[in-house]
Coordinates of C-alpha atoms in Angstrom, one line a residue:
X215 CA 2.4 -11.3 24.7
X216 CA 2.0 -7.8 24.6
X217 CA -1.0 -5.3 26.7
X218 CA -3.0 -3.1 23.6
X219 CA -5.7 -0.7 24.6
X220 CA -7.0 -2.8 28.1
X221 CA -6.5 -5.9 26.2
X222 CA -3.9 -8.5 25.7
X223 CA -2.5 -9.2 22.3
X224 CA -0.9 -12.4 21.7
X225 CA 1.1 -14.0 18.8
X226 CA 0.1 -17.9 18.8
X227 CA 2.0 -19.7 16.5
X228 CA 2.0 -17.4 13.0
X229 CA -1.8 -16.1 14.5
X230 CA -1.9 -12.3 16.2
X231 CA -4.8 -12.4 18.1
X232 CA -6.3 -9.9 20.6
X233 CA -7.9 -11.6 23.6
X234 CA -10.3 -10.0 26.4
X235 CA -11.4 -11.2 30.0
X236 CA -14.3 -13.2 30.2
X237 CA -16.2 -13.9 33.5
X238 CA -14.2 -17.6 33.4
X239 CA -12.1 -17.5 29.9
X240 CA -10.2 -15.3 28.0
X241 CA -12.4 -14.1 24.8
X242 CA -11.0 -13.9 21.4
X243 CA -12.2 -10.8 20.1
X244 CA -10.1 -10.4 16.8
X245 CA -7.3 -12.2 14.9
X246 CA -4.8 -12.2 12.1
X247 CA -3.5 -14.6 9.7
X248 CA -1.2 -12.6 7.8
X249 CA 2.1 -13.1 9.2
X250 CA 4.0 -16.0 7.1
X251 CA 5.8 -18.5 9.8
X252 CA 5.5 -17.7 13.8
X253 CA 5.2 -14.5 15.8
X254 CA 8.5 -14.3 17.4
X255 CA 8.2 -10.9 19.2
X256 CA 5.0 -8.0 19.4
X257 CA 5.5 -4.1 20.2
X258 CA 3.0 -1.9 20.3
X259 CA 2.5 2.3 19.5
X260 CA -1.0 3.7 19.8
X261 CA -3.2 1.8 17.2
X262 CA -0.3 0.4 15.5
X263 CA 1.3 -3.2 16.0
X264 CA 4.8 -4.0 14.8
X265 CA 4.7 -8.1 15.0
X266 CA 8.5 -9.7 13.9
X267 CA 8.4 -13.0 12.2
X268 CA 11.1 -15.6 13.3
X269 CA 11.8 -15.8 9.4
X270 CA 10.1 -13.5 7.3
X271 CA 11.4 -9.4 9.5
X272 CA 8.7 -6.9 10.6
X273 CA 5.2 -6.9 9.8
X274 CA 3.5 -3.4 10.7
X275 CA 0.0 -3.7 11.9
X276 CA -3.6 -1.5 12.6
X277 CA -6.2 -2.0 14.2
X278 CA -9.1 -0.9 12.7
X279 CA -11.5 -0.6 16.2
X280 CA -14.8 0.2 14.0
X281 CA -14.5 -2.9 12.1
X282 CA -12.3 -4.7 14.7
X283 CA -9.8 -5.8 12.2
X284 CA -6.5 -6.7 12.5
X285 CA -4.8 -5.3 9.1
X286 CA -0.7 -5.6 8.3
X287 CA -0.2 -2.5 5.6
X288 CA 3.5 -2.4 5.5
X289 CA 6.6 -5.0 5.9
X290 CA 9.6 -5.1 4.6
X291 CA 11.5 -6.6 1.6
X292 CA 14.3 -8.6 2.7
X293 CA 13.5 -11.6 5.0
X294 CA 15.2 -11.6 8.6
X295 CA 15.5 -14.5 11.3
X296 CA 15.0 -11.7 14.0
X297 CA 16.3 -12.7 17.4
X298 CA 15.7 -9.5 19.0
X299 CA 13.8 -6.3 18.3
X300 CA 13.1 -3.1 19.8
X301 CA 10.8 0.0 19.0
X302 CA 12.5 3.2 18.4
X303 CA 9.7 5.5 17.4
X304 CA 5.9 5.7 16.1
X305 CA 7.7 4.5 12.3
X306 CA 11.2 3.0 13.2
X307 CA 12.0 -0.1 14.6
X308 CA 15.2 -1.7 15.4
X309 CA 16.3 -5.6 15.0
X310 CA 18.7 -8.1 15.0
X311 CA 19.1 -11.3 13.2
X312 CA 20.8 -14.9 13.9
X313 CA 23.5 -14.2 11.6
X314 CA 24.4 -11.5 13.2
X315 CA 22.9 -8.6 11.7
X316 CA 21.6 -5.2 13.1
X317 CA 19.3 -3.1 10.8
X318 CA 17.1 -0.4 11.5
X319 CA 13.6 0.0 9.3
X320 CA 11.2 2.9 8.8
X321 CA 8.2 3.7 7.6
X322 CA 8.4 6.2 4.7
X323 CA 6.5 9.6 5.7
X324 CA 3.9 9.1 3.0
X325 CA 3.2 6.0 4.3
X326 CA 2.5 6.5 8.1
X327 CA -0.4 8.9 6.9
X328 CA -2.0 6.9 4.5
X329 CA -2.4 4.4 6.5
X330 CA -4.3 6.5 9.4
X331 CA -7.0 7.9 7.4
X332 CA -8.2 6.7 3.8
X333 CA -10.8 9.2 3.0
X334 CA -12.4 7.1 0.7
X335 CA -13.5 5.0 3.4
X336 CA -13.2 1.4 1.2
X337 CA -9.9 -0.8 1.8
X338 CA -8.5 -0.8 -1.6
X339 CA -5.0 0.8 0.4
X340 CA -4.2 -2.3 1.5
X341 CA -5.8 -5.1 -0.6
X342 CA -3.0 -4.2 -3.3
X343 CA -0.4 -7.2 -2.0
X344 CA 2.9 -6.4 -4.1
X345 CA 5.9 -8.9 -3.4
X346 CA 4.0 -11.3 -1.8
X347 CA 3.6 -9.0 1.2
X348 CA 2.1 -5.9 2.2
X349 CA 1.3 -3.5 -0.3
X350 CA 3.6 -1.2 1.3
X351 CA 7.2 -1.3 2.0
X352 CA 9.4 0.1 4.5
X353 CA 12.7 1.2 4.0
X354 CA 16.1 0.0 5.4
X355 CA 17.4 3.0 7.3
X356 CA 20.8 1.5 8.7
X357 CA 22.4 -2.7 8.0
X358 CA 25.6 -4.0 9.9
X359 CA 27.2 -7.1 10.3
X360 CA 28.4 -7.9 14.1
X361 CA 29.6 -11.5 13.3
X362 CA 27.6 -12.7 16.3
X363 CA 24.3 -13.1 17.4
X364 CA 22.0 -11.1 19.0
X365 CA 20.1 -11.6 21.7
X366 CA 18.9 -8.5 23.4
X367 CA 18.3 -4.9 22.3
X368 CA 17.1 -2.0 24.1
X369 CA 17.1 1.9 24.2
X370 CA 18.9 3.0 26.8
X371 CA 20.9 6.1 28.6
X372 CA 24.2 4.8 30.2
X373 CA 24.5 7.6 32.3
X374 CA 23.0 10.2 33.7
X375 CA 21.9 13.4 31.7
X376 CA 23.6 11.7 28.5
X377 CA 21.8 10.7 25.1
X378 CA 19.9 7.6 24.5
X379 CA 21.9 4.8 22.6
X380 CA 20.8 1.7 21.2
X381 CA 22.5 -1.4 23.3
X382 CA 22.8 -4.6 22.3
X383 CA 24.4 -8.3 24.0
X384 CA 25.5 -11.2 22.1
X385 CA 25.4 -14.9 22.5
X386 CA 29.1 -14.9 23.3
X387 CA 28.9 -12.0 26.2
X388 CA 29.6 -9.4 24.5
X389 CA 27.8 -6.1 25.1
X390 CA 28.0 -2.9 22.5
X391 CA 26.1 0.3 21.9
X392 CA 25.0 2.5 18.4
X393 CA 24.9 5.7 19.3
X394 CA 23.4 8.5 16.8
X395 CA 25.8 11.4 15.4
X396 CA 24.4 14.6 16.6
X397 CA 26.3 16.8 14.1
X398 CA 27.7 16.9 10.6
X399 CA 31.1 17.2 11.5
X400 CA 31.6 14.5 13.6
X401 CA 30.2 12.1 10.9
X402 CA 32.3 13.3 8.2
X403 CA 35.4 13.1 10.5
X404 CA 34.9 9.6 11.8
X405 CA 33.8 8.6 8.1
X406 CA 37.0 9.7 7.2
X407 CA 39.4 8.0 10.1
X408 CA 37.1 4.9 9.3
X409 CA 38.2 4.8 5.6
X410 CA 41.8 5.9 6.5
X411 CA 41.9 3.3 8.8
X412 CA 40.6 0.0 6.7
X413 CA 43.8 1.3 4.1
X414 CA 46.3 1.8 6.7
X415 CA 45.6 -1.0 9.7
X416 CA 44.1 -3.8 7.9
X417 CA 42.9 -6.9 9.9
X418 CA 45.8 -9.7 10.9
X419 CA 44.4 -12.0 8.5
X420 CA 43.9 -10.2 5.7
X421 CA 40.7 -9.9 5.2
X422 CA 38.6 -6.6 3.8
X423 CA 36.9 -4.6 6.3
X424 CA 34.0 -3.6 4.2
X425 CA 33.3 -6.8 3.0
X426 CA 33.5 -8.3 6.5
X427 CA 30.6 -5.6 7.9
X428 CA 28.6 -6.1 4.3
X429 CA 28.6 -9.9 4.9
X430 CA 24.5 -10.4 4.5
X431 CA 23.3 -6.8 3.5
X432 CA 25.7 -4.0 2.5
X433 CA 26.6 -1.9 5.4
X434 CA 24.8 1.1 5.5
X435 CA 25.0 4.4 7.6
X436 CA 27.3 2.9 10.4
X437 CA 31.0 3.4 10.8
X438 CA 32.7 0.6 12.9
X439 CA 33.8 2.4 16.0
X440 CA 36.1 -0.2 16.9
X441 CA 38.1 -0.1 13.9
X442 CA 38.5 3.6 14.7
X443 CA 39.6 3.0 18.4
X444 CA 42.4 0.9 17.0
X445 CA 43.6 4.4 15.6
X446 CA 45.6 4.4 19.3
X447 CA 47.1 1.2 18.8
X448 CA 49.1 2.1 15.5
X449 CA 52.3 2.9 15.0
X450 CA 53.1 6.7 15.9
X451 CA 54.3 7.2 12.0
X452 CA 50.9 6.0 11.2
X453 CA 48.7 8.0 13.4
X454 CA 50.8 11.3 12.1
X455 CA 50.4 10.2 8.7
X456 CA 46.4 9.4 9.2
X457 CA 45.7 12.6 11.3
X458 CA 47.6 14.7 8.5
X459 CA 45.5 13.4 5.9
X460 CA 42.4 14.5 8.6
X461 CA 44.2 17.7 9.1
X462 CA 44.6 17.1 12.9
X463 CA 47.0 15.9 15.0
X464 CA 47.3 12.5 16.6
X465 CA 46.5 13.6 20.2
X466 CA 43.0 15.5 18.9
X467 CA 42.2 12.2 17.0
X468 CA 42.5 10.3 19.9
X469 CA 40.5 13.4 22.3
X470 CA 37.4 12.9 19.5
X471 CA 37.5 9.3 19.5
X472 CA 37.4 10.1 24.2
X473 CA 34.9 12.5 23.7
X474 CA 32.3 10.1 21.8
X475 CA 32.9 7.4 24.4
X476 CA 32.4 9.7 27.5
X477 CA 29.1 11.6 25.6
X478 CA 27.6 8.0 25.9
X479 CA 28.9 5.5 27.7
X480 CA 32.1 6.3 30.2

């Protein structure tokens, strides 16, 4: 259930429907049929809907008020058990799936404006189904594999005066955070000390880090910041080898890796 414009819109079953209040009932005003299995979670920005399916990902919806219609123009192409979602912007929203997956999908710019006005007023825009879907497509921003599930995600500012961050909990208890790169040169470093680091402190069993975090999609904008916390728990031969090939030394590798915690979290 989720409150749109003084009403209530409510995903029942694989129907999104828009009820109002009645003098004794709720009133259906309007409904869509669109969405493939069941209505697993509903977020709302201005006129636009984004409805997740429990199998089938996002399904971005408008409501047309003139012609009271309910009308899904965009989705996107790989299907997603979502588990837990969260809106990010007016285009971007972020989920999670029951394998363990965390992606981030967004609107392309030419998109979000076609689908506000169509100045030839008829609805060819979105009668033009590609994929079986929408006739529009969003694009995957961001995939990672977490090896556990899901169940909560929410923007959110760990302390005070710092920048948002995008927490997450998991079935097992655990609780992480994404946080966004606010400069160049921080990503390039940590991109580095990530790929230093799946050569030089590989995982006890002897498996490949890459392939581990590309497990369902390949992993895509996201370094794994706990493989670059182990940097403190190598050998000190290691960390001066890996902060010479950075062109630091070990005690300013491990300051950056402080600093990022403390801009975020503690």
């Amino acid at each position: 259930i989720a409150s749109f414009q003084g009403r209530v819109l409510i995903g029942v079953g694989r129907y999104l429907r828009i009820y109002d209040i009645g003098k004794k009932k709720m009133l259906r005003k309007c409904e869509n049929k669109s969405i493939p299995n069941y209505v697993s979670a509903i977020h709302t920005v201005g006129n636009r809907i984004i409805a997740s399916d429990v199998q089938d990902s996002f399904h971005f919806v408008r409501y047309k008020r003139q012609e009271n219609q309910l009308i899904v123009f965009a989705d996107d192409t790989n299907p997603r058990w979502i588990t837990a979602s969260c809106s990010l912007d007016y285009n971007t929203v972020a989920g999670a799936d029951k394998f363990g997956n965390i992606t981030i999908i967004r609107l392309p710019g030419d998109v979000s404006d076609d689908v506000d006005e169509d100045p030839t007023g008829n609805k060819a825009l979105w009668d033009r189904g590609l994929l079986n879907g929408a006739s529009q497509k969003a694009d995957v921003m961001m995939n990672f594999h977490l090896g556990e599930m899901v169940t909560s995600l929410q923007k959110a500012t760990l302390i005070p005066g710092g920048s948002e961050s995008l927490v997450y909990t998991t079935l097992s208890g655990g609780i992480g955070m994404l946080v966004a790169f606010t400069s160049h040169e921080d990503h390039d470093f940590f991109q580095h000390l990530e790929m230093y680091m799946r050569t030089e402190h590989p995982p006890l069993c002897g498996r490949d880090h890459l392939s581990f975090r590309s497990y369902y999609y390949p992993v895509k904008n996201v370094i794994d910041g706990d493989l670059c916390e182990m940097f403190n728990s190598m050998d000190p031969v290691k960390q001066k080898s890996v902060s010479e090939e950075l062109d630091r030394t070990p005690s300013e590798v491990s300051k950056k890796l402080e600093d990022i915690r403390t801009r975020y979290a503690f």
